[in-house]
Coordinates of C-alpha atoms in Angstrom, one line a residue:
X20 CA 68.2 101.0 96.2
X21 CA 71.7 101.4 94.8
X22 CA 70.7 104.0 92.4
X23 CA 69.3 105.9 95.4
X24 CA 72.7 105.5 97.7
X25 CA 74.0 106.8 94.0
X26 CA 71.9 109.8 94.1
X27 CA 72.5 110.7 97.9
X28 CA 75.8 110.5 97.2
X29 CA 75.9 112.6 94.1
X30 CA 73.6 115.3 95.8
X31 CA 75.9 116.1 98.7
X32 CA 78.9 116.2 96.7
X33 CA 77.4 118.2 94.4
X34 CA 75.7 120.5 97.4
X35 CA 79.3 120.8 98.6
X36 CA 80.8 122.3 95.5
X37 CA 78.0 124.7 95.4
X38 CA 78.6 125.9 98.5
X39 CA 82.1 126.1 99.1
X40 CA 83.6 127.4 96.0
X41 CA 87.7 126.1 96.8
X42 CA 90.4 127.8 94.8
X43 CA 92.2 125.0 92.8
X44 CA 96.1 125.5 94.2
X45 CA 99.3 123.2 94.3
X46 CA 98.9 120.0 91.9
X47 CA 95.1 121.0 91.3
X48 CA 95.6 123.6 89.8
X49 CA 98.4 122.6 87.8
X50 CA 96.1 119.9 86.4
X51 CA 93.8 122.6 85.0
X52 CA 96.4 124.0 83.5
X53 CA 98.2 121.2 82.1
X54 CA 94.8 120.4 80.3
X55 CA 94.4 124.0 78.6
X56 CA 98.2 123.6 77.5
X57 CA 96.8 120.1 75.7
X58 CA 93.8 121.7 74.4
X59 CA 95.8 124.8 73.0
X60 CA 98.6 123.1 71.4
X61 CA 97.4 119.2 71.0
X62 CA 100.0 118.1 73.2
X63 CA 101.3 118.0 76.8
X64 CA 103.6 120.7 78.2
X65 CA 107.2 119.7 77.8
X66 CA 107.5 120.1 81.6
X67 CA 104.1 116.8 82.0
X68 CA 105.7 114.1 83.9
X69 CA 102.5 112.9 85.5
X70 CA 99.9 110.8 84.3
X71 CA 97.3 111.6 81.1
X72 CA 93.9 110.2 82.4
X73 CA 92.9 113.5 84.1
X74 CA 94.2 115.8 82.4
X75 CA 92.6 114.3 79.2
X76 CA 88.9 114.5 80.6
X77 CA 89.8 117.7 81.9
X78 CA 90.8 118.8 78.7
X79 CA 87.6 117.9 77.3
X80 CA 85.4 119.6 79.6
X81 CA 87.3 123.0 78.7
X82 CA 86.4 122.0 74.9
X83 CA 83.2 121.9 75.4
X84 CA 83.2 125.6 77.8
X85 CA 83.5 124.0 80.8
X86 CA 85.4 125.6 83.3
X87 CA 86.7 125.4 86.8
X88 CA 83.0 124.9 88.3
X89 CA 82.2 122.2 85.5
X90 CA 85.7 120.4 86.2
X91 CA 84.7 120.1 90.0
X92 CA 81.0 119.0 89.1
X93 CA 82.1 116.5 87.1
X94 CA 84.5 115.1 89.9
X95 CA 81.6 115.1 92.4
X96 CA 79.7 113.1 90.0
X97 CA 82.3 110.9 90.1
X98 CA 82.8 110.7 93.4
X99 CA 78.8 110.0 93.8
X100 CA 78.8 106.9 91.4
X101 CA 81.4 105.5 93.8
X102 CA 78.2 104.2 95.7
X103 CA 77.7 101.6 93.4
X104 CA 80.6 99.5 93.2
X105 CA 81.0 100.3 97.5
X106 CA 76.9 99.5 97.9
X107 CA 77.5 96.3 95.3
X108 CA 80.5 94.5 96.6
X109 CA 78.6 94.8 100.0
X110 CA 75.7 93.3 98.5
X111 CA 77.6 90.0 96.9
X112 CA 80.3 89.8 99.1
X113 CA 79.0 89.2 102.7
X114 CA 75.9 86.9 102.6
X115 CA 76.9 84.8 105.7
X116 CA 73.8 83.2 107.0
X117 CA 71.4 81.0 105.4
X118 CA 68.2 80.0 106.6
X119 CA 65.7 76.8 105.6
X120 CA 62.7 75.7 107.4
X121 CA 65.0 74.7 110.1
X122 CA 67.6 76.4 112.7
X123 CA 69.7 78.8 111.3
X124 CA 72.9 77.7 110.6
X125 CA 76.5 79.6 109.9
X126 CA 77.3 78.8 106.3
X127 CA 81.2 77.8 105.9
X128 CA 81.1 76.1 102.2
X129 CA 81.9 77.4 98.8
X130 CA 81.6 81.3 98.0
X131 CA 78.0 81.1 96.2
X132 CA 74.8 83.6 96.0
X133 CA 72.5 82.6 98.9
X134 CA 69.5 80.7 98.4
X135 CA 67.0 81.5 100.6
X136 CA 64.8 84.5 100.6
X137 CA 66.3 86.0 104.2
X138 CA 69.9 85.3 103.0
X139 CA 69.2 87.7 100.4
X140 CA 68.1 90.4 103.0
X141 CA 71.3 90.0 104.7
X142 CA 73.4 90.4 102.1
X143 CA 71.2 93.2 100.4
X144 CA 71.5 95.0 103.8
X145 CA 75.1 95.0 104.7
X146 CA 75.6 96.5 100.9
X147 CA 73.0 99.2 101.1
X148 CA 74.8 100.2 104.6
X149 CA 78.0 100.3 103.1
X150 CA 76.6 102.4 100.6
X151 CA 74.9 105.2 103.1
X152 CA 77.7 105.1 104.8
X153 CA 80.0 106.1 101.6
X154 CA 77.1 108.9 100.8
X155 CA 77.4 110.6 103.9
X156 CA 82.0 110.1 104.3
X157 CA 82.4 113.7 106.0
X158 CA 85.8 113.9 104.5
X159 CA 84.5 112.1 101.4
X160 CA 82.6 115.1 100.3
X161 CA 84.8 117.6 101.8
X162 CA 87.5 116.9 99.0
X163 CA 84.5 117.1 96.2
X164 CA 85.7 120.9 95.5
X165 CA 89.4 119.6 94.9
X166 CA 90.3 118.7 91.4
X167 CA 92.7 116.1 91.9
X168 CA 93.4 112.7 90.7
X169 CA 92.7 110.9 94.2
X170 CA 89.2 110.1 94.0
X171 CA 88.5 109.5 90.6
X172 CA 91.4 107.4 91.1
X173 CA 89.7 105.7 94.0
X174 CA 86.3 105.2 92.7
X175 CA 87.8 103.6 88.9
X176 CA 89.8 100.7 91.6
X177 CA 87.3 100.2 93.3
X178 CA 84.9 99.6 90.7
X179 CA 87.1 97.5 88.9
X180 CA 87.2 95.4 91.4
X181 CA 83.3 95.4 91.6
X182 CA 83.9 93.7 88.1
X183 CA 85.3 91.0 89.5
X184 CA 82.7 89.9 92.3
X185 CA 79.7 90.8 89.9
X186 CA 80.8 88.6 87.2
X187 CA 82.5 86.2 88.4
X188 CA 80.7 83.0 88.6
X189 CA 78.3 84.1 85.7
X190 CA 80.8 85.3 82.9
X191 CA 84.1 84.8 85.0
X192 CA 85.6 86.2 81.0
X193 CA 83.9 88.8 81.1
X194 CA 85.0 89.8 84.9
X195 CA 88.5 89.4 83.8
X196 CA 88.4 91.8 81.0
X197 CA 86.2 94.5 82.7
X198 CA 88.7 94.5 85.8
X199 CA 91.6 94.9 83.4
X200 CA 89.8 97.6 81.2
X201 CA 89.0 99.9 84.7
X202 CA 92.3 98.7 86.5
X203 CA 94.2 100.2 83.2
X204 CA 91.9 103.7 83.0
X205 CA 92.6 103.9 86.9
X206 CA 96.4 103.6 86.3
X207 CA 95.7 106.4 83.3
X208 CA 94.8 108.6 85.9
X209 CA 97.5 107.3 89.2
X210 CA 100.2 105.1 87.8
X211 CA 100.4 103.3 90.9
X212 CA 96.6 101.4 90.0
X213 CA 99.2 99.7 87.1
X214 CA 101.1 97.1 89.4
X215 CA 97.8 96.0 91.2
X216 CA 96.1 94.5 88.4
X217 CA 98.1 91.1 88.9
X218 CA 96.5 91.0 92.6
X219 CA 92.9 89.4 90.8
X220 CA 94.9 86.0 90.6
X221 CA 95.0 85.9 94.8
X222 CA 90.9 86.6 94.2
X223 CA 90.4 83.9 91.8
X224 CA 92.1 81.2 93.7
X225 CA 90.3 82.7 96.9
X226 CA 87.1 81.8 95.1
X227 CA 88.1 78.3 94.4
X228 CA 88.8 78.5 90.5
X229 CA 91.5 76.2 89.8
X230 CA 94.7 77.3 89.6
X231 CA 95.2 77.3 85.7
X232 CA 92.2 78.7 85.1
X233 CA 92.8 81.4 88.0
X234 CA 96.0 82.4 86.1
X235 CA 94.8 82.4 82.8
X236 CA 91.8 85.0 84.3
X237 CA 94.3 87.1 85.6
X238 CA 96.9 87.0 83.3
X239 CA 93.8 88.3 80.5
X240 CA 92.5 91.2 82.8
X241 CA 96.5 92.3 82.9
X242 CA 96.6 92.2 79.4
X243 CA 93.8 94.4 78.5
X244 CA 95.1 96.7 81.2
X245 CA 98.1 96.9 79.4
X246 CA 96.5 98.0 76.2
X247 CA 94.9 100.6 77.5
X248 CA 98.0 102.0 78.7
X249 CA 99.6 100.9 75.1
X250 CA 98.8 104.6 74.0
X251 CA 100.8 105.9 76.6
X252 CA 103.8 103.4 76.5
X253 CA 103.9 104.7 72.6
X254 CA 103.9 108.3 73.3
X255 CA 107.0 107.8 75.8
X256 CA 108.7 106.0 73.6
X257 CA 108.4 108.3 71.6
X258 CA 109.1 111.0 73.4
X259 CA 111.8 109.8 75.5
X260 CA 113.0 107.0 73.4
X261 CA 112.0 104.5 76.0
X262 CA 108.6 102.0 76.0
X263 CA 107.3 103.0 79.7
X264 CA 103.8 103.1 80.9
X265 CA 104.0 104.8 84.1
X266 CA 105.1 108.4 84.9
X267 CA 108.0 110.7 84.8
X268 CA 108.3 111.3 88.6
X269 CA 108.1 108.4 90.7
X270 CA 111.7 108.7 91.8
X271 CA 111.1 112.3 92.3
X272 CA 108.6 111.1 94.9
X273 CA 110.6 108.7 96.2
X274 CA 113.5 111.4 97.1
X275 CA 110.9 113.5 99.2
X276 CA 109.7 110.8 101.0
X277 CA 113.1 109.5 102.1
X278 CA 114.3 113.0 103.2
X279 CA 115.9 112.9 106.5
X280 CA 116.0 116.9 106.9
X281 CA 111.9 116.8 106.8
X282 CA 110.8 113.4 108.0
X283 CA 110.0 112.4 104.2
X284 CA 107.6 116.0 103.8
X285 CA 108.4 117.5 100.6
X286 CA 110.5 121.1 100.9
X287 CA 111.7 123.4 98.5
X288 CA 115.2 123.3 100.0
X289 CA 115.2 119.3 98.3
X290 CA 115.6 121.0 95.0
X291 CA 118.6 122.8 95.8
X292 CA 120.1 119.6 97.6
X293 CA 118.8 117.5 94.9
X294 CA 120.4 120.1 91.8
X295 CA 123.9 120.5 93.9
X296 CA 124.2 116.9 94.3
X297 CA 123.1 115.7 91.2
X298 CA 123.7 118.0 88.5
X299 CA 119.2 117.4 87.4
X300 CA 116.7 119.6 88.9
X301 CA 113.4 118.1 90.4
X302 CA 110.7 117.7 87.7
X303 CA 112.8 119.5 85.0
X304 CA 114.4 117.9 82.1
X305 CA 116.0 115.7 81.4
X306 CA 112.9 114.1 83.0
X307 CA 113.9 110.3 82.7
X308 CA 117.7 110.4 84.0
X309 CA 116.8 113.1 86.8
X310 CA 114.6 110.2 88.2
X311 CA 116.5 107.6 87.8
X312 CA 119.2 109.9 89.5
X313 CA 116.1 110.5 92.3
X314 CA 115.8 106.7 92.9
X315 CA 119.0 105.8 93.1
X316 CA 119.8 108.9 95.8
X317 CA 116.0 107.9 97.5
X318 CA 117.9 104.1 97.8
X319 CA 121.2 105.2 99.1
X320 CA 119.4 107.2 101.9
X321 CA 118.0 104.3 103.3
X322 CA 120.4 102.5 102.7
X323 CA 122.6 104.9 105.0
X324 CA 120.7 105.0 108.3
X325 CA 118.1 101.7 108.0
X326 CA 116.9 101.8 111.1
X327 CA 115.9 105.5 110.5
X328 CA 113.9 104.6 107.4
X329 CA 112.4 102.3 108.9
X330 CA 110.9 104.6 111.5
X331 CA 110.1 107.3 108.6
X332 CA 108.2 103.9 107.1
X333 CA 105.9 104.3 110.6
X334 CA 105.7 108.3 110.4
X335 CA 104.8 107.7 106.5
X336 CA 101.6 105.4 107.5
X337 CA 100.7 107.7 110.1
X338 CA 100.5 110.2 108.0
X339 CA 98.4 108.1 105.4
X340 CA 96.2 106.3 107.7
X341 CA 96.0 108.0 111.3
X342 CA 93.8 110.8 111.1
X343 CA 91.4 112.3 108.2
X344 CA 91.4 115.8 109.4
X345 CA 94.0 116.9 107.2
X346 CA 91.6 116.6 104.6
X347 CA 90.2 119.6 104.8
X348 CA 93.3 121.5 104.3
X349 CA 92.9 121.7 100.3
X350 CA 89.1 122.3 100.3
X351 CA 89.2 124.7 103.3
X352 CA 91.9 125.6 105.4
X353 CA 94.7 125.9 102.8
X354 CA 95.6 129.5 102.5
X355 CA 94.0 131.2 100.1
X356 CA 91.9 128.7 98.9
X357 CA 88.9 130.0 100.5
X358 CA 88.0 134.0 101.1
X359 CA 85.6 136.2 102.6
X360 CA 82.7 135.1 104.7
X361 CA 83.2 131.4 103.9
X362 CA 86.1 131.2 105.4
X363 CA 85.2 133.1 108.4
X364 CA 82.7 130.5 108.9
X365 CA 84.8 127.6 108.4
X366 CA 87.1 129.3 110.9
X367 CA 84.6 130.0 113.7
X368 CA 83.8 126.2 113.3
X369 CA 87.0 124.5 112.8
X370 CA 86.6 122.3 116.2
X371 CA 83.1 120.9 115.8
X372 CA 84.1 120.1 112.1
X373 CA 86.9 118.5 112.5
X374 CA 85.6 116.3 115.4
X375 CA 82.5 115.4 113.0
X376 CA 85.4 114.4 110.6
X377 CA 87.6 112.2 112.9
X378 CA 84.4 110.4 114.9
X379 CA 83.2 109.3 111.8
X380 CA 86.9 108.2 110.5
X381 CA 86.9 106.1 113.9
X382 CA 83.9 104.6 113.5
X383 CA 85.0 103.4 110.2
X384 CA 88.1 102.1 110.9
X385 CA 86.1 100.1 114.0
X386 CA 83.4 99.1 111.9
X387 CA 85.9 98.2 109.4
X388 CA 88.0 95.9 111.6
X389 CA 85.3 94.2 112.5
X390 CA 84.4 93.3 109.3
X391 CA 87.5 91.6 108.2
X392 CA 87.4 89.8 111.3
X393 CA 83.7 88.5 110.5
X394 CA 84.6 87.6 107.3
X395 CA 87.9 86.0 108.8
X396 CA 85.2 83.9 111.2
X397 CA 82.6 83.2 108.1
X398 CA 85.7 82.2 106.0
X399 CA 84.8 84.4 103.6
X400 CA 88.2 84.1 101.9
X401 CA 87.0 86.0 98.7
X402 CA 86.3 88.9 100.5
X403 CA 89.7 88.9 102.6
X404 CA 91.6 88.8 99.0
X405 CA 90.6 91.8 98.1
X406 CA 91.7 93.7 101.5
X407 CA 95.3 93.3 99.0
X408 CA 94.6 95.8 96.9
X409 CA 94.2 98.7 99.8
X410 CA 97.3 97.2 101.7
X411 CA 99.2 97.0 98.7
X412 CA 98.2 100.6 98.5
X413 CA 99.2 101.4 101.4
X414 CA 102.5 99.4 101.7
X415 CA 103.5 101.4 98.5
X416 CA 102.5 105.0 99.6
X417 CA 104.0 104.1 103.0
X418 CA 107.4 102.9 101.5
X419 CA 108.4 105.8 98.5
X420 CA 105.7 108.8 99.5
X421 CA 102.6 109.8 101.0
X422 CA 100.4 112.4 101.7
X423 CA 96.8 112.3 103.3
X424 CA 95.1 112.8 100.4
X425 CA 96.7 109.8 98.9
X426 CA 93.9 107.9 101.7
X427 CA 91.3 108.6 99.8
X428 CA 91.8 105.4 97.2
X429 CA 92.4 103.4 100.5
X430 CA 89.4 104.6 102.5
X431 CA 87.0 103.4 99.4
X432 CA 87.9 99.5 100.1
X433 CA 86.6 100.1 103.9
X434 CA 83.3 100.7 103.8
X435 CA 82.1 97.1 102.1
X436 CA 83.8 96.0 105.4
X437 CA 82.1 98.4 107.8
X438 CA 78.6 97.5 106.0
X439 CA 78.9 94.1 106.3
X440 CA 80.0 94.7 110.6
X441 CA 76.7 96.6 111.1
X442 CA 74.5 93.9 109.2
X443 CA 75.9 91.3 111.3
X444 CA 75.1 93.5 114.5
X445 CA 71.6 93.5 113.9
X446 CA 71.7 89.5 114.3
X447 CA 72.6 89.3 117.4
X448 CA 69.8 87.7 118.6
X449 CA 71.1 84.4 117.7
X450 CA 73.6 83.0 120.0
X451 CA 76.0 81.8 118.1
X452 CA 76.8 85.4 116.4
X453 CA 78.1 86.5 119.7
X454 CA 81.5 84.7 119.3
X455 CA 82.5 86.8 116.4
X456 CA 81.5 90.1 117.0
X457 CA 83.4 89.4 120.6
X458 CA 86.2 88.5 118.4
X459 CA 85.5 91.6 116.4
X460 CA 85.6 94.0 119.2
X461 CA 88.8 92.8 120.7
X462 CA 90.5 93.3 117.8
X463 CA 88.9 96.9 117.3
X464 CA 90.4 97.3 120.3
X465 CA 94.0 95.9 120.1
X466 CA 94.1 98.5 116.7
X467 CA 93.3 101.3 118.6
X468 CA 96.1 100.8 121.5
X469 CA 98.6 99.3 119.4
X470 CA 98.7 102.3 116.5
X471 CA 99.7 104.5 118.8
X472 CA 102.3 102.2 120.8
X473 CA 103.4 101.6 116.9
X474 CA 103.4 105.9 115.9
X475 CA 105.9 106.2 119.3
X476 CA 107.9 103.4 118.6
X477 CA 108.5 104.7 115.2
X478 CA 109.2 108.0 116.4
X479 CA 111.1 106.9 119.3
X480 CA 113.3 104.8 116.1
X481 CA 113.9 108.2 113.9
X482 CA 115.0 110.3 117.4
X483 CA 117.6 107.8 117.9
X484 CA 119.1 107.1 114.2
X485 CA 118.1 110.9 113.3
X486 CA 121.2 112.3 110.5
X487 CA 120.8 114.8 107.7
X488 CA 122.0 115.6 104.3
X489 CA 123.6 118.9 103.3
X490 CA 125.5 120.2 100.2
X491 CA 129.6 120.8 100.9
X492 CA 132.5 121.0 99.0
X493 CA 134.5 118.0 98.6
X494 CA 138.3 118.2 96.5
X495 CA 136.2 122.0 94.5
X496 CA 133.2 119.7 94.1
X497 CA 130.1 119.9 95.3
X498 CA 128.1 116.8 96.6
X499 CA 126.1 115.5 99.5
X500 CA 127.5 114.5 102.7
X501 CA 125.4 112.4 104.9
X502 CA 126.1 113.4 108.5
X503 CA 125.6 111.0 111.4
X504 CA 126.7 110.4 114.8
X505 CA 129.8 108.1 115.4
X506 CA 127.6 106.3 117.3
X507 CA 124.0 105.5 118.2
X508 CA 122.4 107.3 121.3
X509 CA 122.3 104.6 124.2
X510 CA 119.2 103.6 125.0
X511 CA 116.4 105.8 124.3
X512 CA 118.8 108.7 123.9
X513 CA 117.9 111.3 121.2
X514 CA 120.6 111.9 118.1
X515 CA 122.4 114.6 118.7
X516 CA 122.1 115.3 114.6
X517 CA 118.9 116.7 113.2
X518 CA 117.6 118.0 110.0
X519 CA 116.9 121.3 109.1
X520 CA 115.4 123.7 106.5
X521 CA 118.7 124.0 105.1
X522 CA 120.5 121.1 106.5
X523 CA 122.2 120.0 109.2
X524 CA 121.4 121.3 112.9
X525 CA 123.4 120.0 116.0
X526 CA 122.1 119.4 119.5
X527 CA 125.5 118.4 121.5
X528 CA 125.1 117.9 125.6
X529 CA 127.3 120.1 127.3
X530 CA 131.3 119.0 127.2
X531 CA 130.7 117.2 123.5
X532 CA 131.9 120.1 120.7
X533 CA 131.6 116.7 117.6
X534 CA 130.3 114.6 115.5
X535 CA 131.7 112.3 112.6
X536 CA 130.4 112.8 109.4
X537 CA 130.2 110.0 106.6
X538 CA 130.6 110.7 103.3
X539 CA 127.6 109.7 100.8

């Protein structure tokens, strides 16, 4: 069955690219050519301060003729074979009722296979829906025709955590090593897999190993993550002088993200703050200090207006988590990534597509809540330790920098969730099942009226503590002043200091001609 869901999955991504032949632009495209730079010259560009994974499998498919239409087959290959570890860790995760000659009964014991025959069926069914529903991801297949790091890096997490569940009680070694070989090859590809590798201690003592044991697991599967990012480590140091085994740009990230002038949107008018304050130019050498200088300007700006950041926090989760229609920007609406009659088409159907695209993304997230609150009801602690991977995810992406794309290695942790919800539907019949999925639906619905209540508040947050950053001259110097009212708009009054595309904008009520401005 799982090769099947694999298959499905496979043949619509691969349909997809076929049929909608996306211009790589932005990032993607840079990719591509950051590989033919490695394959001309057997090195990276001087200017490659990302990570190597993808690039290097890029690079090969160009050695061996491939080009742009190969690179994107591949990825929907890739994308398909995310079935497996989704449909799997369905499969072993969320076997919740067992049944004997008897009654049926809830099972609340230890995390073990079930042993009866119908068991089995339960289990096999909430995996194989997770799995179809994976296949069929509207916005899943939609980003097929992109060449960008976000789902290969999605489908490598998620199968390394598939690792864990499928070998745990059998060769709990051998779980522990394969989690740290595809937890290190995802952070090869998106550098922020590296930091989740220690999360598989919280799963081991979920699943009742004893806490020396539990450490020792974890501590192993970190270990052989960090060897495979040894090789990378080796070539920073040196080419930078410095033992590192992350990227060049994370502060650079950072810096957009904490923007006041844009609400944390990236803006080519950053790189002119960023060079006049500074002295370093984003993403230009010399790569190391001009992100360390990022960071610590990123810090300070928080640090300046808290109670702003933390409503850009809110407007950064939004962004990551609210809506999955701005997914089709890069494979569709992007100008200039798609021409002709295609695009026409596209066009004359935008509405009913993106409606397909957000129902489905609703239902998920439904589905999904529901799950963890089964598995909350089933104490099914195993399966609720490995919801810390996506929120740490998310809790990063949502603090430094994030984009809607950036979802995608979220969304893959869902549908295990989602399959296990509509397997437990289907039992209704007994009584006792009623409690939970009661349970289940409230909290479905307290989701869906409080994210909004939470998107205002945050917005309502940011109106009020609103300030921007320009360049001036300070004693013949230039540097960045942080401007801010002298003091907070009462109430739910609105700031009368705003960014703009170059700076500072005032809105003053009539008889006010000021504002203070604090020095940075």
């Amino acid at each position: 069955m799982i090769a099947a869901l694999v298959a499905l999955a496979t043949a619509l991504r691969v349909a997809w690219v076929l049929a909608v032949p996306s211009r790589p632009v932005g990032d993607f495209a840079l990719y591509l050519e950051s590989a033919a730079h490695l394959l001309e010259h057997g090195a990276f560009d001087p200017a490659f301060i990302y990570m190597p994974g993808y690039v290097v499998v890029l690079a090969g498919v160009q050695a061996l003729g491939g080009g742009v239409l190969a690179a994107k087959l591949l990825g929907a290959v890739v994308g398909g074979l995310g079935a497996w570890p989704i449909a799997g860790l369905g499969m072993r995760l969320f076997a919740w009722t067992e049944r004997g000659p008897g009654p049926s009964a809830v099972r609340r014991g230890r995390d073990r296979e079930p042993s009866s025959h119908e068991s089995q069926l339960v289990d096999r069914r909430a995996g194989v829906i997770a799995g179809a529903l994976y296949a069929v991801w509207p916005a899943g297949i939609a980003v097929a025709s992109v060449t960008g790091t976000d789902m290969p890096a999605g489908v490598l997490l998620v199968t390394a955590v598939y690792q864990l569940v499928r070998w745990r009680e059998e060769r709990p070694w051998r779980a522990a090593i394969l989690f740290g070989l595809v937890s290190g090859l995802a952070a090869t590809v998106r550098a922020v897999a590296a930091p989740l590798a220690a999360l598989s201690l919280v799963y081991w003592l979920a699943s009742g190993t004893r806490p020396a044991r539990a450490a020792a697991l974890a501590a192993a599967g970190c270990a052989v993550a960090f060897l495979v990012l040894l090789p990378w480590g080796i070539r920073n140091q040196r080419r930078y002088g410095e033992l590192f085994f992350t990227d060049s740009h994370g502060g650079h990230t950072a810096l957009v993200g904490a923007n006041p002038d844009t609400d944390g949107v990236y803006s080519r008018s950053l790189n002119l703050l960023f060079w006049k304050g500074t002295g370093f130019k984003l993403f230009d050498e010399p790569h190391r200090a001009s992100d360390r200088a990022a960071y610590d300007l990123a810090a300070a700006w928080a640090r300046f207006e808290p109670a702003y950041a933390a409503g850009l926090v809110v407007a950064k989760a939004d962004r990551l988590l609210g809506s999955e229609r701005p997914l089709l920007y890069w494979p569709v609406y992007r100008q200039g990534v798609l021409g002709g009659g295609r695009r026409a088409w596209f066009d004359a159907h935008r509405a009913p597509i993106e409606a397909l695209v957000e129902a489905f993304w609703y239902a998920l997230v439904a589905l999904s809540v529901g799950g963890v609150v089964l598995a909350g009801a089933r104490r099914r602690w195993p399966a609720l330790a490995l919801l810390l991977f996506p929120l740490a995810l998310a809790a990063l992406y949502a603090t430094f920098f994030s984009e809607w794309r950036y979802h995608l290695a979220i969304v893959v942790f869902l549908f295990p969730f989602a399959g296990a919800a509509l397997a437990e539907a289907t039992e209704v019949r007994r009584p006792r099942a009623l409690r939970p999925l009661v349970a289940a639906a409230l909290a479905v619905a307290l989701l869906f009226a409080g994210w909004p209540w939470l998107v205002a508040a945050g917005t309502r947050l940011r109106d009020r503590h609103r300030w921007a950053v320009t360049v001036c001259d300070v004693n013949q110097r230039s540097r960045l002043c942080a401007w801010k009212p002298a003091q907070p708009a009462p109430g739910r009054g609105l700031s009368p200091v705003h960014g703009v595309w170059d700076g500072l904008g005032l809105t003053l009520p009539a008889g006010e001609s000021a504002v203070a401005a604090a020095l940075d």
